[in-house]
Amino acid sequence: MKFGHFDDKNYEYVITNYNTPLPWINYFGQDGFFSLMSNTCGGYMFYKDAKLRRITRFRYNNVPRDYGGRYYYINDGGTIWNPGFLPVKTKLDSYKCRHGLGYTVFESEKNNLKCELLCFVPLKDLCEINQITLTNESKETKKITLHGVIEWCLWNAVDDQTNFQRNWNIGEVEIDDTTIYHKTEYRERRDHYAFFHTNLKHDGFDSDLDTFIGLYNSWVDPDAVKNAKSFNSKASGWSPIASHMFNIELKPGESKTIIFQTGYVENPEDEKFESMHVINKKRAYELQQKYQTKEQVLKAFEELKNKWVLLLSTLHVESDNEKFDRMVNIWNQYQCMVTFNMSRSASYYESGTGRGMGFRDSCQDLLGFLHLIPEKSRERIKDIASIQFEDGSTYHQYQPLTKRGNADIGGGFNDDPLWLIAAVSQYIKETGDYTILNDPTPFNNKEGSERPLIDHLRASMNYIITHKGPHGLPLIGRADWNDCLNLNCFSKTPGESFQTASNFESGKAESVFIAGMFVLYGKEFATILKNIGEDKESANILNEVNKVEEATVKYGWDGEWFVRAYDAFSNKVGSHECEDGQIFVEPQGFCTMARIGEKQGFGKKALDSVEKILTNDYGVEILHPCYKEYHIELGEVSSYPMGYKENGSVFCHNNPWIVVANTVIGNNERAFDVYRRNCPAYLEEVSEIHKTEPYIYSQTIAGRDAQNYGEAKNSWLTGTASWTMYAASQAILGIKPDYAGLMIDPHLPKEIKHASVRRVFRGVTYNIEINNKATGKYQMLVENKTINGNIIPYEKSDKVINVTVNI
Ligand code: BGC
Ligand code: NOJ
């Protein structure tokens, strides 16, 4: 069942039934001011860091699930309704929620009153605009009250939800005819405040939650709204809100537009106050002036839309598969950009109060947006590498506001260092710019410890080389990519974090997955070294790669697939010898991509096993059989009920590894088959089962052993986005940035007979026509001249370069 449809021309998903199986959300913002917006107008706003600088409040784990947002209440002669359906839940005569790129529009109607609500964060300003237009389509004059309301969060989102004995005393606001300023803690150490402004003078206001709602009511029936009035309450402590009320009279056919703006302002220390306790509003006024008219709003909105069109024109495909095109051109790239902004911090599944930016997560995310924002990617690489320690190990996360390593979680995830090589090599391939290797980059952010970035890569390699176990395979540490395979954790204490506890540091547990990574990215590093003339070091690295490759062939092969790991007692994990968890997907993907045991046909066999044992209707499950019992020696993986999360769901992140691996062994049909199984656009028709947004990848889809087989969770903030982007563009379409130029190495399935791709690469635009005649032969023509090999040699050019590839 569908709850809406794609509008590819306008780059939108249009939700037409508000009873979606879960909140279907969208993101706004790019430069510090960020918002989440659900299809019922729920969500929240923050500045840079969803934990430390939360602007509006969201009530987690609430009933209903999606509660807290920017709510517009329309009281039309006693009929009270919201354009986004919640909170009042009045049945609407018509409803559309158009989620676009960085904006959402609600188009709703009740009793011949039409409402259009346009919401977005402008490109350059720290604010969210909500422009509401009401049109009377009836034959009578209508007298309406409109209340627009948001609830402030007292900045630190964790403290806000926990420390009530203090927080219910500290809320402070300032109010004038058009604006409610939220200035809690501004008198003391904060240099920032927020405001909720309207372009017209309000007819009343409220800033105290309990007064606006009434202590025994809820957001469904606020006193102010029911009584079509405002109490003009001035918050002092408790829960400050901002509500503006308007009395509106509309003749038949008449419209009225009001612009609401939630803004964020920082003042320099010596300019904080206008007078005793009165905040300096100069910067707020400036920001407010920019969005006073419909024309100003429209201009900013057009700028935002144009920015996206331009950005996405970097890579654009037109093939004979509509779903593939829409994912590659619009939604997959968009999701990658959202992971650039959010990492794993703020979604409807990540509270924004837990994780900061992950080392491994952010490195992998780069693979999905490097082609779109190379300069920002370079900065990001620097931020990430700066939390690495001199020995090559690294903090696992950092907070976006401070950019410092997160001591609560610490380090010890032994795959982390290698992801840096994945990111940097991809950066060089995309930009051709080796100077990044010279960028002075500190270790653990210590002043004076700056070394050229290449030394960080050396440290990464060295860490793995010097941390191997009894079989010559890399030690796993706390965990590798699979955070739930905790082989040194041995936790017996309820609630103890599997991520940070190490109750039995065996010094023995090894990861075949890290071995695969080491071989793949070690070869990449050796190529980079060779390209910069470090031949000797390159050869040394290849020598180390060979050692790990040999160890993997010898100890990492189980007969039909790659072993997953060796536990603290050197027992195999992910082997036919095990009762449960006999096969894991991760090493099948990575070791095949790394071509380990290619001569012996390991990759082919491993991928046959993946198809036979792990593949279900919605993709490839992470392991099989699921663990039925808790295994103290394996950790969190066995803590999940069967079929969920790391215990046997389709953990979508590693499905694209199988797609890429299949193209490595030349199995194009199977590569596309795996791609299709969990592709959201293909699952749109079964939204009632899949449940999460049909335009966005989710982290997991419950596996065959789960009660709710096929149900997805954790949409948006997942490495699935970048890896699928990589798989679709670089493996299936085969448009692959390489050191010397753009490689075109398509692995299209038979059903895609033709693809026209526009790709902007290092400032040059290529129009690439791929004709898939399944001949098994390869031919490339650049400007009608046949080229040997599959790389278009890079040459700067202002002209569009026409390329034809026949396969
Ligand atoms: C989840 C993992 C996640 C880890 C770290 C675990 O509970 O299952 O997917 O990587 O927490 O946040
Ligand atoms: C989600 C985490 O963000 C990621 O770092 C990890 O690799 C996967 N879960 C698998 O456990």
CSV table of N, CA, C and O and ligand atoms in Angstrom, one decimal, residues 344 355 360-361 481-484 646 651 699, ligand 2:
chain,number,residue,atom,x,y,z
A,344,ARG,N,25.3,10.5,12.8
A,344,ARG,CA,24.2,9.7,13.4
A,344,ARG,C,23.6,10.4,14.6
A,344,ARG,O,23.1,9.7,15.5
A,355,ARG,N,24.9,10.1,20.4
A,355,ARG,CA,26.1,10.1,19.6
A,355,ARG,C,26.5,11.4,19.0
A,355,ARG,O,25.6,12.2,18.6
A,360,ARG,N,34.3,6.2,12.2
A,360,ARG,CA,34.0,5.3,11.0
A,360,ARG,C,32.8,5.8,10.2
A,360,ARG,O,32.8,5.7,9.0
A,361,ASP,N,31.8,6.2,10.9
A,361,ASP,CA,30.6,6.7,10.2
A,361,ASP,C,30.9,7.8,9.3
A,361,ASP,O,30.5,7.8,8.1
A,481,TRP,N,33.5,-3.0,12.4
A,481,TRP,CA,32.3,-2.3,11.9
A,481,TRP,C,31.1,-2.7,12.6
A,481,TRP,O,30.2,-1.9,12.9
A,482,ASN,N,31.0,-4.0,12.9
A,482,ASN,CA,29.8,-4.5,13.6
A,482,ASN,C,30.0,-4.2,15.1
A,482,ASN,O,30.6,-5.0,15.9
A,483,ASP,N,29.5,-3.1,15.5
A,483,ASP,CA,29.6,-2.6,16.9
A,483,ASP,C,29.1,-3.6,17.9
A,483,ASP,O,29.3,-3.5,19.1
A,484,CYS,N,28.4,-4.6,17.5
A,484,CYS,CA,27.7,-5.5,18.4
A,484,CYS,C,28.5,-6.9,18.5
A,484,CYS,O,28.1,-7.8,19.2
A,646,GLU,N,21.6,-6.2,14.6
A,646,GLU,CA,22.8,-7.0,14.2
A,646,GLU,C,22.5,-8.5,14.4
A,646,GLU,O,23.3,-9.3,13.9
A,651,PHE,N,20.8,-5.7,7.5
A,651,PHE,CA,21.4,-4.5,8.0
A,651,PHE,C,21.9,-3.8,6.7
A,651,PHE,O,22.9,-4.1,6.2
A,699,GLN,N,18.3,1.8,8.4
A,699,GLN,CA,19.4,1.0,8.8
A,699,GLN,C,19.1,-0.5,8.8
A,699,GLN,O,19.9,-1.3,8.3
B,2,NOJ,C1,25.6,1.7,13.4
B,2,NOJ,C2,26.8,2.4,13.7
B,2,NOJ,O1,26.6,3.8,13.5
B,2,NOJ,C3,27.9,2.0,12.8
B,2,NOJ,O2,29.1,2.6,13.2
B,2,NOJ,C4,28.1,0.5,12.9
B,2,NOJ,O3,29.1,0.1,12.0
B,2,NOJ,C5,26.8,-0.2,12.6
B,2,NOJ,N1,25.8,0.3,13.5
B,2,NOJ,C6,26.9,-1.7,12.8
B,2,NOJ,O4,27.0,-2.1,14.1
